[in-house]
Short mmCIF file of C-alpha atoms in Angstrom, two decimals:
data_model
loop_
_atom_site.label_atom_id
_atom_site.label_comp_id
_atom_site.label_asym_id
_atom_site.label_seq_id
_atom_site.Cartn_x
_atom_site.Cartn_y
_atom_site.Cartn_z
CA MET A 1 -96.03 -99.28 -17.10
CA SER A 2 -94.54 -99.19 -13.60
CA ALA A 3 -93.71 -95.96 -11.82
CA PHE A 4 -89.99 -96.79 -12.06
CA ALA A 5 -90.25 -97.35 -15.82
CA LYS A 6 -92.08 -94.05 -16.23
CA LEU A 7 -89.41 -92.26 -14.21
CA ARG A 8 -86.65 -93.84 -16.29
CA GLN A 9 -88.45 -92.86 -19.50
CA TRP A 10 -88.89 -89.31 -18.25
CA LEU A 11 -85.22 -88.99 -17.24
CA HIS A 12 -84.18 -90.34 -20.65
CA TRP A 13 -86.41 -87.78 -22.37
CA LEU A 14 -85.00 -85.05 -20.14
CA PHE A 15 -81.29 -85.76 -20.42
CA LEU A 16 -80.50 -88.39 -23.07
CA ALA A 17 -83.00 -87.92 -25.91
CA TYR A 18 -80.73 -86.33 -28.50
CA GLU A 19 -82.48 -83.51 -30.33
CA PRO A 20 -80.14 -81.25 -32.33
CA MET A 21 -80.79 -77.63 -31.41
CA ARG A 22 -81.86 -75.92 -34.60
CA HIS A 23 -81.83 -72.25 -33.70
CA ALA A 24 -84.08 -69.96 -35.69
CA ARG A 25 -82.49 -67.02 -37.46
CA TRP A 26 -83.70 -64.56 -34.80
CA GLU A 27 -82.02 -66.69 -32.11
CA LEU A 28 -78.75 -66.69 -34.01
CA ILE A 29 -78.91 -62.90 -34.27
CA ILE A 30 -79.23 -62.68 -30.48
CA MET A 31 -76.27 -65.03 -30.09
CA ARG A 32 -74.12 -63.04 -32.50
CA ILE A 33 -74.88 -59.74 -30.79
CA ALA A 34 -74.20 -61.28 -27.36
CA LEU A 35 -70.81 -62.61 -28.47
CA VAL A 36 -69.90 -59.27 -30.04
CA LEU A 37 -70.78 -57.41 -26.84
CA MET A 38 -68.70 -59.77 -24.71
CA VAL A 39 -65.67 -59.50 -26.98
CA TRP A 40 -65.98 -55.70 -27.13
CA ASP A 41 -66.01 -55.55 -23.34
CA MET A 42 -62.30 -56.44 -23.50
CA HIS A 43 -61.76 -53.05 -25.15
CA SER A 44 -64.26 -50.95 -23.23
CA GLY A 45 -65.13 -52.49 -19.86
CA TRP A 46 -68.81 -51.70 -20.38
CA THR A 47 -69.96 -54.67 -18.25
CA THR A 48 -68.91 -52.77 -15.12
CA GLN A 49 -72.03 -50.67 -15.78
CA TRP A 50 -74.29 -53.36 -17.23
CA THR A 51 -77.11 -52.37 -14.89
CA ASN A 52 -76.99 -48.81 -16.31
CA PRO A 53 -77.60 -49.14 -20.09
CA VAL A 54 -76.90 -45.48 -20.87
CA LYS A 55 -73.57 -45.51 -19.05
CA ALA A 56 -72.69 -48.90 -20.55
CA ILE A 57 -73.22 -47.60 -24.10
CA GLN A 58 -71.15 -44.53 -23.26
CA LEU A 59 -68.28 -46.78 -22.13
CA MET A 60 -68.56 -48.88 -25.30
CA VAL A 61 -68.08 -45.78 -27.43
CA GLU A 62 -65.62 -43.72 -25.38
CA ASN A 63 -63.32 -46.14 -23.56
CA PRO A 64 -61.68 -47.78 -26.59
CA PHE A 65 -60.12 -44.42 -27.49
CA HIS A 66 -58.47 -44.15 -24.07
CA TRP A 67 -57.56 -47.71 -23.18
CA ASP A 68 -53.94 -48.65 -23.62
CA ILE A 69 -52.00 -51.90 -23.45
CA VAL A 70 -49.44 -51.09 -20.76
CA GLU A 71 -47.43 -54.32 -20.87
CA LYS A 72 -44.25 -53.54 -22.82
CA SER A 73 -42.54 -56.91 -22.46
CA GLN A 74 -43.27 -60.52 -21.55
CA PRO A 75 -40.83 -61.46 -18.75
CA HIS A 76 -42.63 -64.76 -18.05
CA PRO A 77 -43.77 -66.10 -21.43
CA ASN A 78 -46.98 -68.10 -21.25
CA GLY A 79 -48.83 -70.00 -23.97
CA PHE A 80 -48.16 -68.65 -27.45
CA ALA A 81 -45.70 -66.17 -25.92
CA MET A 82 -43.23 -69.05 -25.63
CA PHE A 83 -43.01 -69.01 -29.42
CA MET A 84 -43.32 -65.31 -30.30
CA ASP A 85 -43.12 -61.87 -28.74
CA PHE A 86 -46.50 -60.14 -28.39
CA SER A 87 -45.14 -56.92 -26.89
CA PHE A 88 -45.48 -55.23 -30.30
CA LEU A 89 -49.21 -54.98 -29.55
CA SER A 90 -48.45 -52.26 -26.98
CA ASN A 91 -47.19 -49.93 -29.70
CA ASP A 92 -49.83 -47.28 -30.33
CA SER A 93 -49.23 -47.50 -34.07
CA VAL A 94 -50.26 -51.17 -33.91
CA GLU A 95 -52.80 -51.17 -31.09
CA GLY A 96 -54.93 -48.31 -32.42
CA PRO A 97 -55.51 -49.64 -35.96
CA LEU A 98 -56.11 -53.17 -34.66
CA ARG A 99 -58.75 -51.91 -32.24
CA VAL A 100 -60.50 -50.03 -35.05
CA LEU A 101 -60.34 -53.11 -37.29
CA THR A 102 -61.69 -55.21 -34.41
CA ALA A 103 -64.67 -52.87 -34.01
CA ILE A 104 -65.40 -52.94 -37.75
CA SER A 105 -65.03 -56.72 -37.88
CA LEU A 106 -67.40 -57.26 -34.95
CA ILE A 107 -70.03 -55.00 -36.52
CA LEU A 108 -69.79 -56.93 -39.79
CA TYR A 109 -70.16 -60.21 -37.90
CA ALA A 110 -73.17 -58.89 -35.98
CA ILE A 111 -75.00 -57.98 -39.20
CA GLY A 112 -74.48 -61.46 -40.62
CA LEU A 113 -71.21 -61.70 -42.55
CA PRO A 114 -69.38 -65.04 -42.20
CA GLY A 115 -67.37 -65.42 -39.01
CA VAL A 116 -64.45 -67.06 -40.80
CA PHE A 117 -63.62 -63.62 -42.25
CA THR A 118 -65.00 -61.20 -39.66
CA LEU A 119 -63.80 -62.92 -36.48
CA LEU A 120 -60.19 -63.58 -37.46
CA ILE A 121 -58.86 -60.15 -36.42
CA PRO A 122 -60.85 -59.96 -33.13
CA LEU A 123 -59.74 -63.51 -32.29
CA ALA A 124 -56.05 -62.93 -33.01
CA PHE A 125 -55.95 -59.49 -31.37
CA ASN A 126 -57.76 -60.50 -28.19
CA VAL A 127 -55.80 -63.72 -27.74
CA GLY A 128 -52.60 -61.74 -28.32
CA ILE A 129 -53.52 -59.19 -25.63
CA ALA A 130 -54.49 -61.94 -23.16
CA THR A 131 -51.26 -63.83 -23.87
CA LEU A 132 -49.19 -60.70 -23.26
CA ARG A 133 -50.97 -60.01 -19.97
CA ASN A 134 -50.59 -63.61 -18.86
CA SER A 135 -46.85 -63.37 -19.51
CA GLN A 136 -46.22 -60.90 -16.67
CA GLY A 137 -45.81 -63.52 -13.95
CA ALA A 138 -49.46 -63.91 -12.93
CA ILE A 139 -52.11 -65.73 -14.92
CA GLY A 140 -55.75 -64.71 -15.17
CA HIS A 141 -58.61 -66.58 -16.83
CA THR A 142 -61.48 -64.12 -16.51
CA ALA A 143 -62.32 -64.14 -20.23
CA GLN A 144 -61.09 -67.65 -21.06
CA ALA A 145 -64.60 -68.87 -21.85
CA VAL A 146 -65.20 -65.97 -24.25
CA TYR A 147 -62.01 -66.63 -26.19
CA LEU A 148 -62.74 -70.35 -26.32
CA VAL A 149 -66.22 -69.73 -27.69
CA LEU A 150 -64.85 -67.13 -30.12
CA LEU A 151 -62.32 -69.68 -31.41
CA SER A 152 -64.97 -72.39 -31.77
CA VAL A 153 -67.33 -70.07 -33.65
CA TRP A 154 -64.55 -69.05 -36.04
CA ALA A 155 -63.57 -72.71 -36.58
CA ALA A 156 -67.19 -73.73 -37.21
CA SER A 157 -67.58 -70.93 -39.74
CA ALA A 158 -64.37 -72.02 -41.48
CA TRP A 159 -65.57 -75.64 -41.56
CA ALA A 160 -68.98 -74.60 -42.93
CA LEU A 161 -67.29 -72.61 -45.71
CA TRP A 162 -65.03 -75.56 -46.58
CA CYS A 163 -67.99 -77.96 -46.67
CA ARG A 164 -69.97 -75.61 -48.89
CA ARG A 165 -67.10 -75.31 -51.37
CA LYS A 166 -66.73 -79.10 -51.41
CA GLY A 167 -70.45 -79.57 -51.88
CA ARG A 168 -70.80 -81.37 -48.55
CA GLY A 169 -73.68 -80.94 -46.13
CA LEU A 170 -73.22 -79.97 -42.51
CA PRO A 171 -73.98 -82.36 -39.61
CA HIS A 172 -77.70 -82.70 -38.77
CA GLU A 173 -78.46 -80.50 -41.79
CA PHE A 174 -77.39 -77.46 -39.78
CA THR A 175 -76.99 -74.05 -41.33
CA ALA A 176 -73.61 -72.35 -40.83
CA GLY A 177 -75.04 -70.29 -37.97
CA GLN A 178 -76.53 -73.34 -36.26
CA LEU A 179 -73.20 -75.14 -36.54
CA GLU A 180 -71.43 -72.17 -34.94
CA ALA A 181 -73.87 -72.25 -32.02
CA ASP A 182 -73.46 -76.01 -31.66
CA TRP A 183 -69.65 -75.88 -31.61
CA ALA A 184 -69.71 -72.92 -29.20
CA ARG A 185 -71.94 -74.89 -26.83
CA GLN A 186 -69.64 -77.92 -27.05
CA ALA A 187 -66.60 -75.75 -26.32
CA LEU A 188 -68.20 -74.21 -23.24
CA ALA A 189 -69.32 -77.62 -21.95
CA ALA A 190 -65.82 -79.00 -22.53
CA ALA A 191 -64.34 -76.16 -20.49
CA TYR A 192 -66.50 -77.13 -17.51
CA VAL A 193 -65.70 -80.83 -17.86
CA VAL A 194 -61.96 -80.07 -17.96
CA SER A 195 -62.37 -77.82 -14.91
CA ALA A 196 -64.06 -80.62 -12.97
CA ILE A 197 -61.47 -83.22 -13.99
CA SER A 198 -58.67 -80.82 -12.97
CA LYS A 199 -60.27 -80.34 -9.54
CA ILE A 200 -60.50 -84.09 -9.05
CA ILE A 201 -56.90 -84.69 -10.16
CA PHE A 202 -55.27 -81.88 -8.20
CA SER A 203 -57.29 -82.62 -5.06
CA LYS A 204 -56.56 -86.34 -5.47
CA GLY A 205 -60.27 -87.07 -5.40
CA ALA A 206 -60.89 -85.06 -2.25
CA TRP A 207 -62.40 -81.92 -3.82
CA ILE A 208 -65.65 -81.98 -1.85
CA ALA A 209 -63.79 -82.70 1.39
CA SER A 210 -61.41 -79.79 0.72
CA THR A 211 -64.30 -77.34 0.43
CA ARG A 212 -64.08 -76.87 4.20
CA TYR A 213 -61.18 -74.49 3.52
CA LEU A 214 -63.15 -72.30 1.10
CA PRO A 215 -64.55 -69.99 3.83
CA LEU A 216 -60.96 -68.77 4.27
CA HIS A 217 -60.93 -67.70 0.61
CA ILE A 218 -64.24 -65.90 1.14
CA VAL A 219 -62.69 -63.92 3.98
CA LYS A 220 -59.60 -63.14 1.89
CA ASN A 221 -61.58 -61.95 -1.15
CA ARG A 222 -63.96 -59.87 0.95
CA ASP A 223 -61.08 -58.20 2.80
CA MET A 224 -59.27 -57.51 -0.47
CA GLU A 225 -62.38 -55.85 -1.91
CA TYR A 226 -62.85 -53.75 1.21
CA TYR A 227 -59.26 -52.51 1.45
CA GLU A 228 -58.99 -51.87 -2.29
CA GLN A 229 -62.24 -49.94 -2.65
CA LEU A 230 -63.09 -49.06 0.99
CA ASP A 231 -66.60 -50.29 0.27
CA SER A 232 -68.26 -51.31 3.53
CA ALA A 233 -70.73 -53.46 1.57
CA ALA A 234 -67.90 -55.97 1.11
CA LEU A 235 -68.17 -56.80 4.81
CA ASN A 236 -71.92 -57.37 4.83
CA LEU A 237 -71.55 -61.15 4.85
CA SER A 238 -68.59 -61.29 7.21
CA TRP A 239 -70.60 -63.55 9.53
CA LEU A 240 -71.17 -66.25 6.90
CA PRO A 241 -67.63 -67.72 6.69
CA HIS A 242 -67.64 -68.29 10.45
CA ILE A 243 -70.90 -70.22 10.22
CA MET A 244 -69.54 -72.25 7.29
CA MET A 245 -66.39 -73.12 9.25
CA ASP A 246 -68.48 -74.18 12.23
CA HIS A 247 -70.83 -76.22 10.01
CA GLN A 248 -68.60 -77.70 7.33
CA TRP A 249 -71.47 -79.50 5.59
CA LEU A 250 -72.62 -76.07 4.38
CA SER A 251 -69.42 -75.64 2.36
CA ALA A 252 -69.62 -79.18 1.03
CA THR A 253 -73.24 -78.64 -0.02
CA LEU A 254 -72.76 -75.20 -1.54
CA PHE A 255 -69.51 -75.82 -3.41
CA GLY A 256 -69.75 -79.57 -3.81
CA PHE A 257 -72.92 -79.65 -5.91
CA ALA A 258 -71.16 -77.74 -8.68
CA LEU A 259 -68.66 -80.53 -9.26
CA PRO A 260 -71.15 -82.98 -10.84
CA LEU A 261 -72.70 -80.10 -12.77
CA GLU A 262 -69.30 -79.33 -14.31
CA LEU A 263 -68.25 -82.95 -14.73
CA PHE A 264 -71.45 -83.91 -16.57
CA ALA A 265 -71.94 -80.63 -18.42
CA PHE A 266 -71.85 -82.60 -21.70
CA TRP A 267 -75.37 -83.82 -20.84
CA GLY A 268 -76.43 -80.27 -21.50
CA LEU A 269 -75.68 -80.87 -25.19
CA TYR A 270 -78.42 -83.45 -25.75
CA ASN A 271 -81.47 -81.22 -26.02
CA ARG A 272 -82.88 -77.87 -24.96
CA ARG A 273 -84.29 -79.30 -21.74
CA SER A 274 -80.98 -80.67 -20.46
CA ALA A 275 -79.19 -77.54 -21.69
CA ALA A 276 -81.52 -75.31 -19.67
CA ILE A 277 -81.16 -77.45 -16.52
CA PHE A 278 -77.36 -77.48 -16.60
CA GLY A 279 -77.21 -73.85 -17.68
CA LEU A 280 -79.40 -72.66 -14.82
CA GLY A 281 -77.57 -74.87 -12.33
CA LEU A 282 -74.16 -73.48 -13.30
CA ILE A 283 -75.46 -69.90 -13.37
CA ALA A 284 -76.81 -70.41 -9.84
CA PHE A 285 -73.41 -71.72 -8.74
CA HIS A 286 -71.56 -68.77 -10.29
CA GLN A 287 -74.00 -66.34 -8.72
CA SER A 288 -73.45 -67.87 -5.28
CA ILE A 289 -69.70 -67.38 -5.76
CA THR A 290 -70.37 -63.79 -6.82
CA GLU A 291 -72.31 -63.11 -3.64
CA LEU A 292 -69.82 -64.84 -1.37
CA MET A 293 -66.47 -63.96 -2.91
CA SER A 294 -67.15 -60.91 -5.12
CA LEU A 295 -66.01 -62.78 -8.23
CA SER A 296 -68.38 -61.80 -11.03
CA PHE A 297 -68.01 -64.66 -13.58
CA ILE A 298 -70.09 -62.38 -15.77
CA TYR A 299 -68.86 -63.92 -19.04
CA ASN A 300 -69.56 -67.48 -17.93
CA LYS A 301 -73.05 -66.54 -16.76
CA ALA A 302 -73.77 -64.65 -19.99
CA LEU A 303 -72.54 -67.51 -22.18
CA LEU A 304 -74.56 -70.06 -20.22
CA LEU A 305 -77.64 -67.87 -20.53
CA VAL A 306 -77.20 -67.42 -24.29
CA LEU A 307 -75.95 -70.86 -25.35
CA PHE A 308 -77.60 -73.19 -22.84
CA VAL A 309 -80.68 -71.56 -21.28
CA GLY A 310 -81.97 -69.41 -24.16
CA PRO A 311 -84.90 -67.94 -22.20
CA TRP A 312 -86.23 -66.17 -25.31
CA TRP A 313 -86.83 -69.55 -26.99
CA TRP A 314 -88.80 -70.85 -24.01
CA ILE A 315 -90.86 -67.66 -23.90
CA ALA A 316 -91.56 -67.88 -27.64
CA ARG A 317 -92.49 -71.54 -27.24
CA LEU A 318 -94.81 -70.77 -24.35
CA PHE A 319 -96.60 -68.05 -26.31
CA GLY A 320 -96.75 -70.32 -29.35
CA LYS A 321 -98.45 -73.05 -27.33
CA SER A 322 -100.83 -70.54 -25.78
CA GLU A 323 -101.83 -69.22 -29.20
CA ALA A 324 -102.29 -72.75 -30.55
CA LYS A 325 -104.46 -73.66 -27.55
CA ALA A 326 -106.54 -70.53 -28.01
CA LEU A 327 -107.13 -71.38 -31.70
CA ARG A 328 -108.28 -74.91 -30.81
CA SER A 329 -110.73 -73.72 -28.14
#
């Protein structure tokens, strides 16, 4: 076999050999807990202290009792707000009980109860809050990936329940939990593909060329962080945008490589190998944006780590191979 044929075979095995990801029960538990923690962050803000576990747990417990939905109207209806008024969620008599029910529902989901029942209230409540906030005249998408994954997990759970009642098997002989993970991964990949297509359309195919303007956004975001928090650390990389403007290929290299990663994110659905490669690549891109522009993308990075990379599986596999090798020797 020629070297080219071997390379082609290896690339096919790496990216195109479809191997359904059958997560073990312990993996699914990790995924459930991770999703619960991300959703609960919308009510506690614990990720602001994720490097301090004790403080983070304190925020998880205490903050929900003090947080309040301050938006009392929706002057610029967006999304579902064009069809109904979500301002009722700001009423304490509604917000308080729904937050308690959300906490109970997430705990029940974490311990293994079906998502079709336990995720309905968290899904509806969180989407309602986000819709109300996005109807104030400015739109944010910080937690868009979390809500999309939450919706896909709920839909997968509903489909699994329907199939079970009809006596039908699930695709690839998945369990309900494995189907939820599979649909969640597809939803996250689709979000990246749509993002890439949007960049290509709105830039009229000149996205990589337009990256030469991104150093200006770095300066803007760094200045905003400094003047809002008076944190001198925000100015530590003030020299970098000037270098990037003088050497525009740096911007094209740094920001341009993410476009194919996003556009072909669906290749990360073929097997664990391709999933890990695309997951790590996108995490590296998000982290570079975090360092340059102080935009955390913490939810995207966490979802990529849990759904695509799954480091715990690779570690378990490595130890499994080591033990098998030791038994053979």
